[in-house]
Amino acid sequence: MKILFLSHGHPSLQVGGAEVYAYELFKGIRDLPGFEAVFLARSSEPGHNARGGTPFRGLDGRSDEILWQSGRFEGFYKVQPEKDVYTVHLRELLEEWRPDLVHVQHTDGIGYDILREIRRTVPAAPIVYTLHELQAICHAHGLMITWNGGQLCRESSPARCHGCFPHVAPGRFYLRERMIRSQLDLVDQFLAPSQFLLERYVEWGIPRDRIRFEEYGRMPQDTQPGEPPRGGFAFFGQVAPHKGLLVLLKAVELLRNSGFLDFHLFIHGGNLEKQPPEFRQRFDELLTKTSDQVTFLGRYRVRDLARLMREAAWVVVPSVWWENSPLVIQEAFMHGRPVICSDIGGMAEKVTDGVDGLHFRVGDAASLAATMRTAAGSPELWRRLRDGIRPVYTMAETVDFHAELYRELAARRKVA
């Protein structure tokens, strides 16, 4: 079987959980007997279309890893205005290679309307779509938090979305939903990496029989868990408002003010420079106030993860949005680290309170401070929760799942 993977980025250029997962899955399928795979990844690097007008080029000369400068992107309706990117260039690629199945991992920066071109050009090829986020439902970057108040949002509608974006008429939100739904109707099988995300899309309107739960599989890592320093906490991820870092730093401030100092927090993450000025200012203020207990180390490399995990006993995931299926939780578990997380969404689903981690009330710095104090003061609790961590779902297992799914869908479409 010839499988075309479509991703909104290549991990060598754009490091993110969805990109890394999609690429690892591609490599796993490519190496299976009876399969051939191509990884087509959007690239925002300039100059890719300099070779005779084509927007494609092989990464490092490879023919199975292709970078695609996909053109402009319309962010509201999430479509591609430069249609020749599809109707000329993508169509030529599809007609030349004739994939037996197309697995769309993400359409951000590409456009949902690519699904119609795939269906038009290779009508016999089933389309699989992995839902990594909620962007189809929510214009606020798929976060499902109110844009003007930062409150958790549980459903979208033209009126509610207009409340977040008063400059956009309710009718446009209605049209946005209808347009996106019309493209997604062309998908044969959706996959969701959490039950939380799955249920959100079922509530939104995707038929339950067309969407399956499939956890992110993870590649084996060099893990040397060992006994960690007592009272060590670590954050891994983007330094951004929705990741809850202000809640975390406020919790540290509360602990300091109460006289509890027997702990340390390491913050590993980048993109602070890309955040709104008011967030950067508040982050810097809290960091200065808590500098004796907090070390901000900035970006980290994946190959350093094992060493960084060894420096802390607990991984904290304090996000103030739902988090669909955060890879950092699996990474913490792979390294034998219990997780302290907000009690909502994909976080609460992946971490069982009192079994392999601890929950606190989302957005509540006092609740997080109390939880961290309990965690730092009880080595016995840490050992019990560490022993409660179950084996992480592996990439080998998810490759087997996908291979069987691809065969099933191809056979079903032939019969139809």
Coordinates of C-alpha atoms in Angstrom, one line a residue:
M1 CA 0.0 0.0 0.0
K2 CA 1.1 3.5 -0.8
I3 CA 0.4 5.9 2.0
L4 CA 0.7 9.7 1.7
F5 CA 1.1 11.5 5.0
L6 CA 0.2 15.2 5.1
S7 CA 1.5 17.3 8.0
H8 CA 1.5 21.0 8.7
G9 CA 5.2 20.9 9.6
H10 CA 8.3 18.8 9.6
P11 CA 9.9 18.2 13.0
S12 CA 13.4 19.1 11.6
L13 CA 12.0 22.6 11.0
Q14 CA 9.1 23.0 13.3
V15 CA 9.2 21.1 16.6
G16 CA 5.8 20.3 18.1
G17 CA 4.0 17.3 19.5
A18 CA 1.8 16.7 16.4
E19 CA 4.7 17.1 14.0
V20 CA 6.9 14.7 15.9
Y21 CA 4.1 12.1 16.3
A22 CA 3.1 12.3 12.6
Y23 CA 6.7 11.9 11.5
E24 CA 7.4 8.9 13.8
L25 CA 4.2 7.2 12.6
F26 CA 5.3 7.8 9.0
K27 CA 8.7 6.2 9.6
G28 CA 7.1 3.2 11.3
I29 CA 4.7 2.6 8.4
R30 CA 7.4 3.2 5.8
D31 CA 9.5 0.4 7.4
L32 CA 6.7 -2.2 7.4
P33 CA 6.7 -4.9 4.7
G34 CA 4.1 -4.3 2.1
F35 CA 3.9 -0.5 2.6
E36 CA 5.4 2.5 0.9
A37 CA 5.1 6.0 2.4
V38 CA 5.7 9.6 1.6
F39 CA 5.7 12.4 4.2
L40 CA 4.5 15.7 2.7
A41 CA 5.1 18.6 5.1
R42 CA 4.2 22.2 4.9
S43 CA 7.2 24.6 5.1
S44 CA 7.1 28.3 5.7
E45 CA 10.7 28.7 4.6
P46 CA 11.1 31.1 1.6
G47 CA 12.5 30.0 -1.7
H48 CA 11.1 26.5 -1.9
N49 CA 9.4 27.2 -5.2
A50 CA 12.5 28.4 -6.9
R51 CA 13.1 25.2 -8.8
G52 CA 11.1 25.6 -12.0
G53 CA 8.1 27.0 -10.2
T54 CA 7.4 23.9 -8.1
P55 CA 6.6 24.4 -4.4
F56 CA 8.0 21.0 -3.6
R57 CA 11.5 19.9 -2.7
G58 CA 12.9 16.7 -1.1
L59 CA 14.3 17.2 2.3
D60 CA 18.1 16.5 2.2
G61 CA 17.6 15.0 -1.3
R62 CA 15.1 12.4 -0.1
S63 CA 12.2 11.4 -2.3
D64 CA 9.9 10.2 0.5
E65 CA 10.2 13.3 2.7
I66 CA 8.9 16.4 0.8
L67 CA 8.7 19.9 1.9
W68 CA 5.9 22.0 0.5
Q69 CA 5.6 25.7 0.4
S70 CA 1.9 25.8 0.5
G71 CA 1.3 29.5 -0.1
R72 CA -0.9 32.0 1.8
F73 CA -3.4 30.8 4.4
E74 CA -6.7 32.4 5.2
G75 CA -7.0 32.0 9.0
F76 CA -10.7 32.5 9.5
Y77 CA -12.3 30.1 7.1
K78 CA -9.0 28.2 7.1
V79 CA -8.6 27.7 3.4
Q80 CA -6.0 28.2 0.8
P81 CA -6.6 31.3 -1.3
E82 CA -4.0 30.4 -3.9
K83 CA -5.9 27.5 -5.5
D84 CA -3.2 26.6 -8.0
V85 CA -1.3 25.2 -5.0
Y86 CA -3.9 22.5 -5.0
T87 CA -5.3 22.4 -8.5
V88 CA -1.9 22.4 -10.3
H89 CA 0.9 21.4 -7.9
L90 CA -0.8 19.0 -5.4
R91 CA -2.9 17.5 -8.2
E92 CA 0.3 16.7 -10.2
L93 CA 1.9 15.0 -7.2
L94 CA -1.3 12.9 -6.5
E95 CA -1.7 11.9 -10.1
E96 CA 2.0 11.0 -10.4
W97 CA 2.3 8.9 -7.2
R98 CA -1.4 7.7 -6.9
P99 CA -1.5 6.9 -3.2
D100 CA -3.8 4.1 -2.0
L101 CA -4.7 6.1 1.1
V102 CA -4.0 9.7 2.4
H103 CA -3.5 10.3 6.1
V104 CA -4.0 14.0 7.0
Q105 CA -2.3 14.8 10.3
H106 CA -3.0 18.5 10.3
T107 CA -4.3 21.2 8.0
D108 CA -3.3 24.3 9.9
G109 CA -1.5 26.6 7.5
I110 CA -2.6 24.5 4.6
G111 CA -6.4 24.6 4.5
Y112 CA -9.4 22.3 5.0
D113 CA -10.2 22.6 1.3
I114 CA -7.2 20.3 0.5
L115 CA -9.5 17.5 1.4
R116 CA -11.7 18.2 -1.6
E117 CA -8.8 18.2 -4.0
I118 CA -7.6 14.9 -2.6
R119 CA -11.1 13.4 -3.0
R120 CA -11.4 14.8 -6.5
T121 CA -7.9 13.7 -7.8
V122 CA -7.7 10.2 -6.1
P123 CA -11.3 9.3 -5.5
A124 CA -10.5 5.7 -4.7
A125 CA -8.1 6.6 -1.9
P126 CA -9.6 6.6 1.6
I127 CA -8.9 9.7 3.7
V128 CA -7.9 9.4 7.4
Y129 CA -7.8 12.6 9.5
T130 CA -6.2 12.7 12.9
L131 CA -7.8 15.4 15.1
H132 CA -5.0 16.9 17.1
E133 CA -6.8 20.1 18.2
L134 CA -10.2 21.9 18.3
Q135 CA -9.5 24.6 15.6
A136 CA -12.5 23.4 13.5
I137 CA -14.8 24.2 16.4
C138 CA -13.1 27.3 17.9
H139 CA -11.6 30.3 16.1
A140 CA -9.6 31.2 19.2
H141 CA -6.8 29.0 18.1
G142 CA -8.8 26.0 19.1
L143 CA -8.3 26.7 22.8
M144 CA -12.0 26.8 23.7
I145 CA -11.4 29.6 26.2
T146 CA -13.1 33.0 25.9
W147 CA -11.0 35.5 24.0
N148 CA -12.0 38.4 26.1
G149 CA -12.1 36.9 29.6
G150 CA -10.0 33.7 29.6
Q151 CA -12.9 31.6 30.8
L152 CA -13.3 27.9 29.8
C153 CA -15.8 27.5 26.9
R154 CA -17.8 24.3 26.5
E155 CA -19.5 24.9 23.2
S156 CA -19.4 27.1 20.1
S157 CA -22.2 28.9 18.3
P158 CA -22.4 31.9 16.1
A159 CA -23.7 34.0 19.0
R160 CA -21.1 32.8 21.5
C161 CA -18.2 33.2 19.0
H162 CA -19.4 36.7 18.1
G163 CA -19.1 37.5 21.9
C164 CA -15.4 36.6 21.7
F165 CA -14.9 38.4 18.4
P166 CA -17.4 41.3 18.3
H167 CA -15.9 42.6 15.0
V168 CA -17.0 39.3 13.3
A169 CA -20.7 39.1 12.5
P170 CA -22.5 35.9 13.8
G171 CA -23.4 35.0 10.2
R172 CA -19.7 34.7 9.3
F173 CA -19.3 32.2 12.1
Y174 CA -22.2 30.2 10.8
L175 CA -20.6 30.2 7.3
R176 CA -17.3 29.2 8.8
E177 CA -18.7 26.2 10.4
R178 CA -20.7 25.1 7.3
M179 CA -17.6 25.5 5.1
I180 CA -15.4 23.4 7.5
R181 CA -18.0 20.8 8.0
S182 CA -18.5 20.4 4.2
Q183 CA -14.8 19.6 3.8
L184 CA -14.6 17.2 6.8
D185 CA -17.6 15.3 5.4
L186 CA -15.2 14.0 2.8
V187 CA -13.1 12.1 5.4
D188 CA -13.6 8.4 5.7
Q189 CA -12.1 7.9 9.2
F190 CA -11.3 10.4 12.0
L191 CA -8.9 9.5 14.9
A192 CA -8.7 11.3 18.2
P193 CA -5.9 10.9 20.8
S194 CA -8.2 11.4 23.8
Q195 CA -11.7 10.5 24.7
F196 CA -12.2 14.2 25.7
L197 CA -11.3 15.4 22.2
L198 CA -13.4 12.6 20.6
E199 CA -16.5 13.6 22.6
R200 CA -16.1 17.3 21.8
Y201 CA -16.2 16.5 18.0
V202 CA -19.1 14.1 18.4
E203 CA -21.0 16.9 20.2
W204 CA -20.0 19.2 17.4
G205 CA -21.5 16.9 14.8
I206 CA -19.0 14.3 13.6
P207 CA -20.9 10.9 13.5
R208 CA -19.6 8.7 16.3
D209 CA -19.2 5.8 13.9
R210 CA -16.6 7.8 11.8
I211 CA -14.3 8.7 14.7
R212 CA -12.1 6.3 16.8
F213 CA -10.0 6.8 19.9
E214 CA -6.3 6.1 19.2
E215 CA -3.7 7.2 21.8
Y216 CA -0.4 8.8 20.7
G217 CA 2.2 6.1 20.5
R218 CA 5.6 7.0 21.8
M219 CA 9.1 5.9 20.7
P220 CA 11.3 4.3 23.3
Q221 CA 13.5 6.8 25.1
D222 CA 16.7 6.6 27.1
T223 CA 15.1 6.6 30.5
Q224 CA 17.1 6.4 33.8
P225 CA 14.5 7.3 36.3
G226 CA 16.4 6.8 39.6
E227 CA 15.5 8.5 42.8
P228 CA 15.0 12.2 42.2
P229 CA 16.0 15.2 44.4
R230 CA 13.3 15.8 47.0
G231 CA 11.1 18.7 46.3
G232 CA 12.0 19.1 42.7
F233 CA 9.3 20.3 40.2
A234 CA 9.6 20.8 36.4
F235 CA 7.6 22.4 33.7
F236 CA 8.1 21.4 30.0
G237 CA 6.4 23.2 27.2
Q238 CA 5.6 26.5 25.5
V239 CA 6.0 29.6 27.7
A240 CA 2.5 30.9 26.7
P241 CA -0.6 32.3 28.6
H242 CA -2.7 29.2 28.0
K243 CA -0.1 26.9 29.5
G244 CA -0.8 28.2 33.0
L245 CA 2.7 29.4 33.9
L246 CA 1.4 32.5 35.7
V247 CA -0.7 30.2 37.9
L248 CA 2.4 28.1 38.6
L249 CA 4.6 31.0 39.4
K250 CA 1.8 32.5 41.6
A251 CA 1.6 29.2 43.4
V252 CA 5.4 29.4 44.1
E253 CA 4.9 32.9 45.4
L254 CA 2.2 31.7 47.8
L255 CA 4.4 28.9 49.1
R256 CA 7.3 31.4 49.7
N257 CA 5.0 33.8 51.5
S258 CA 3.8 31.1 53.7
G259 CA 7.4 30.2 54.7
F260 CA 7.6 26.9 52.7
L261 CA 11.0 27.0 50.9
D262 CA 12.0 23.4 50.7
F263 CA 11.5 22.9 46.9
H264 CA 12.7 24.2 43.5
L265 CA 11.0 24.6 40.2
F266 CA 12.7 24.3 36.8
I267 CA 11.0 25.9 33.8
H268 CA 12.0 24.4 30.4
G269 CA 10.3 26.1 27.4
G270 CA 10.6 28.6 24.7
N271 CA 8.6 31.1 22.7
L272 CA 8.4 33.7 25.5
E273 CA 9.4 36.4 23.0
K274 CA 6.4 35.6 20.9
Q275 CA 3.8 36.3 23.6
P276 CA 1.8 39.4 24.3
P277 CA 3.7 42.2 26.2
E278 CA 1.4 42.1 29.2
F279 CA 2.0 38.3 29.6
R280 CA 5.8 38.8 29.3
Q281 CA 5.8 41.6 31.9
R282 CA 3.7 39.6 34.4
F283 CA 5.9 36.5 33.8
D284 CA 9.1 38.5 34.4
E285 CA 7.6 40.1 37.6
L286 CA 6.7 36.8 39.1
L287 CA 10.0 35.2 38.0
T288 CA 11.9 38.0 39.8
K289 CA 9.8 37.6 43.0
T290 CA 10.4 33.8 43.0
S291 CA 14.0 33.6 41.8
D292 CA 15.3 31.8 44.8
Q293 CA 12.9 28.9 44.1
V294 CA 12.6 29.1 40.3
T295 CA 15.1 28.6 37.5
F296 CA 14.0 29.5 34.0
L297 CA 16.2 27.5 31.6
G298 CA 14.5 28.3 28.3
R299 CA 14.3 25.9 25.3
Y300 CA 15.4 22.4 25.7
R301 CA 16.5 19.7 23.2
V302 CA 14.7 16.4 23.1
R303 CA 17.9 14.5 23.5
D304 CA 18.4 16.2 26.9
L305 CA 15.0 15.2 28.2
A306 CA 16.2 12.2 30.2
R307 CA 18.8 14.3 32.1
L308 CA 16.3 17.1 32.7
M309 CA 13.7 14.7 34.0
R310 CA 16.2 13.2 36.5
E311 CA 16.6 16.6 38.1
A312 CA 13.0 16.8 39.3
A313 CA 10.6 14.5 41.1
W314 CA 7.3 15.9 39.7
V315 CA 6.3 17.3 36.3
V316 CA 3.7 20.0 36.5
V317 CA 1.1 20.6 33.7
P318 CA -0.8 23.7 34.9
S319 CA -2.6 24.6 31.6
V320 CA -5.7 26.8 31.9
W321 CA -7.2 25.4 28.7
W322 CA -8.4 21.9 28.1
E323 CA -5.3 20.3 26.6
N324 CA -6.3 17.5 24.3
S325 CA -3.6 15.0 24.7
P326 CA -0.4 16.6 26.0
L327 CA 2.7 14.5 25.1
V328 CA 4.5 15.8 28.1
I329 CA 2.4 13.6 30.3
Q330 CA 3.5 10.5 28.4
E331 CA 7.1 11.7 28.5
A332 CA 6.9 12.2 32.3
F333 CA 5.5 8.7 32.7
M334 CA 8.2 7.2 30.5
H335 CA 10.8 8.7 32.8
G336 CA 9.0 7.5 36.0
R337 CA 7.8 11.0 37.0
P338 CA 4.3 11.5 38.5
V339 CA 2.4 14.4 37.1
I340 CA 0.6 17.3 38.9
C341 CA -2.0 18.7 36.5
S342 CA -5.2 20.8 36.1
D343 CA -8.4 18.8 36.7
I344 CA -9.9 19.3 33.2
G345 CA -9.9 17.9 29.7
G346 CA -7.1 15.7 28.3
M347 CA -5.0 16.3 31.4
A348 CA -7.5 14.8 33.9
E349 CA -8.1 11.9 31.5
K350 CA -4.4 11.0 31.2
V351 CA -3.5 11.5 34.8
T352 CA -5.5 9.5 37.5
D353 CA -5.6 11.5 40.7
G354 CA -4.0 9.6 43.5
V355 CA -2.8 6.8 41.2
D356 CA -0.1 8.2 39.0
G357 CA -0.3 11.9 39.7
L358 CA -2.3 14.6 41.5
H359 CA -5.0 17.0 40.3
F360 CA -5.6 20.6 41.3
R361 CA -8.4 23.1 40.5
V362 CA -7.7 24.6 37.1
G363 CA -6.5 28.2 37.3
D364 CA -6.4 28.1 41.1
A365 CA -2.9 29.1 42.4
A366 CA -3.8 28.3 46.0
S367 CA -5.0 24.8 45.1
L368 CA -1.8 24.2 43.1
A369 CA 0.3 25.5 46.0
A370 CA -1.3 23.2 48.4
T371 CA -0.8 20.3 46.1
M372 CA 2.9 21.1 45.5
R373 CA 3.4 21.4 49.3
T374 CA 1.9 18.0 49.9
A375 CA 3.9 16.5 47.0
A376 CA 7.2 18.0 48.2
G377 CA 6.7 16.9 51.7
S378 CA 6.0 13.2 51.1
P379 CA 8.6 10.9 49.5
E380 CA 6.3 8.0 50.3
L381 CA 3.5 9.6 48.2
W382 CA 6.0 10.1 45.3
R383 CA 7.0 6.4 45.4
R384 CA 3.4 5.2 45.5
L385 CA 2.4 7.3 42.6
R386 CA 5.5 6.4 40.6
D387 CA 4.7 2.7 41.1
G388 CA 1.1 3.5 39.8
I389 CA 2.4 4.6 36.4
R390 CA 1.3 2.2 33.7
P391 CA 3.4 1.4 30.6
V392 CA 3.1 4.1 28.0
Y393 CA 1.5 3.1 24.7
T394 CA 4.3 2.5 22.2
M395 CA 4.8 3.7 18.6
A396 CA 5.1 0.0 17.6
E397 CA 1.6 -0.6 18.9
T398 CA 0.2 2.4 17.1
V399 CA 1.9 1.5 13.8
D400 CA 0.3 -1.9 14.0
F401 CA -3.1 -0.2 14.7
H402 CA -2.7 2.1 11.7
A403 CA -1.5 -0.6 9.3
E404 CA -4.6 -2.6 10.1
L405 CA -6.9 0.4 9.8
Y406 CA -5.4 1.3 6.4
R407 CA -6.0 -2.2 5.1
E408 CA -9.6 -2.2 6.5
L409 CA -10.5 1.1 4.9
A410 CA -8.9 0.2 1.5
A411 CA -10.8 -3.0 1.4
R412 CA -14.1 -1.3 2.5
R413 CA -13.7 1.3 -0.3
K414 CA -13.0 -1.3 -2.9
V415 CA -16.2 -3.1 -2.0
A416 CA -18.2 0.1 -2.1

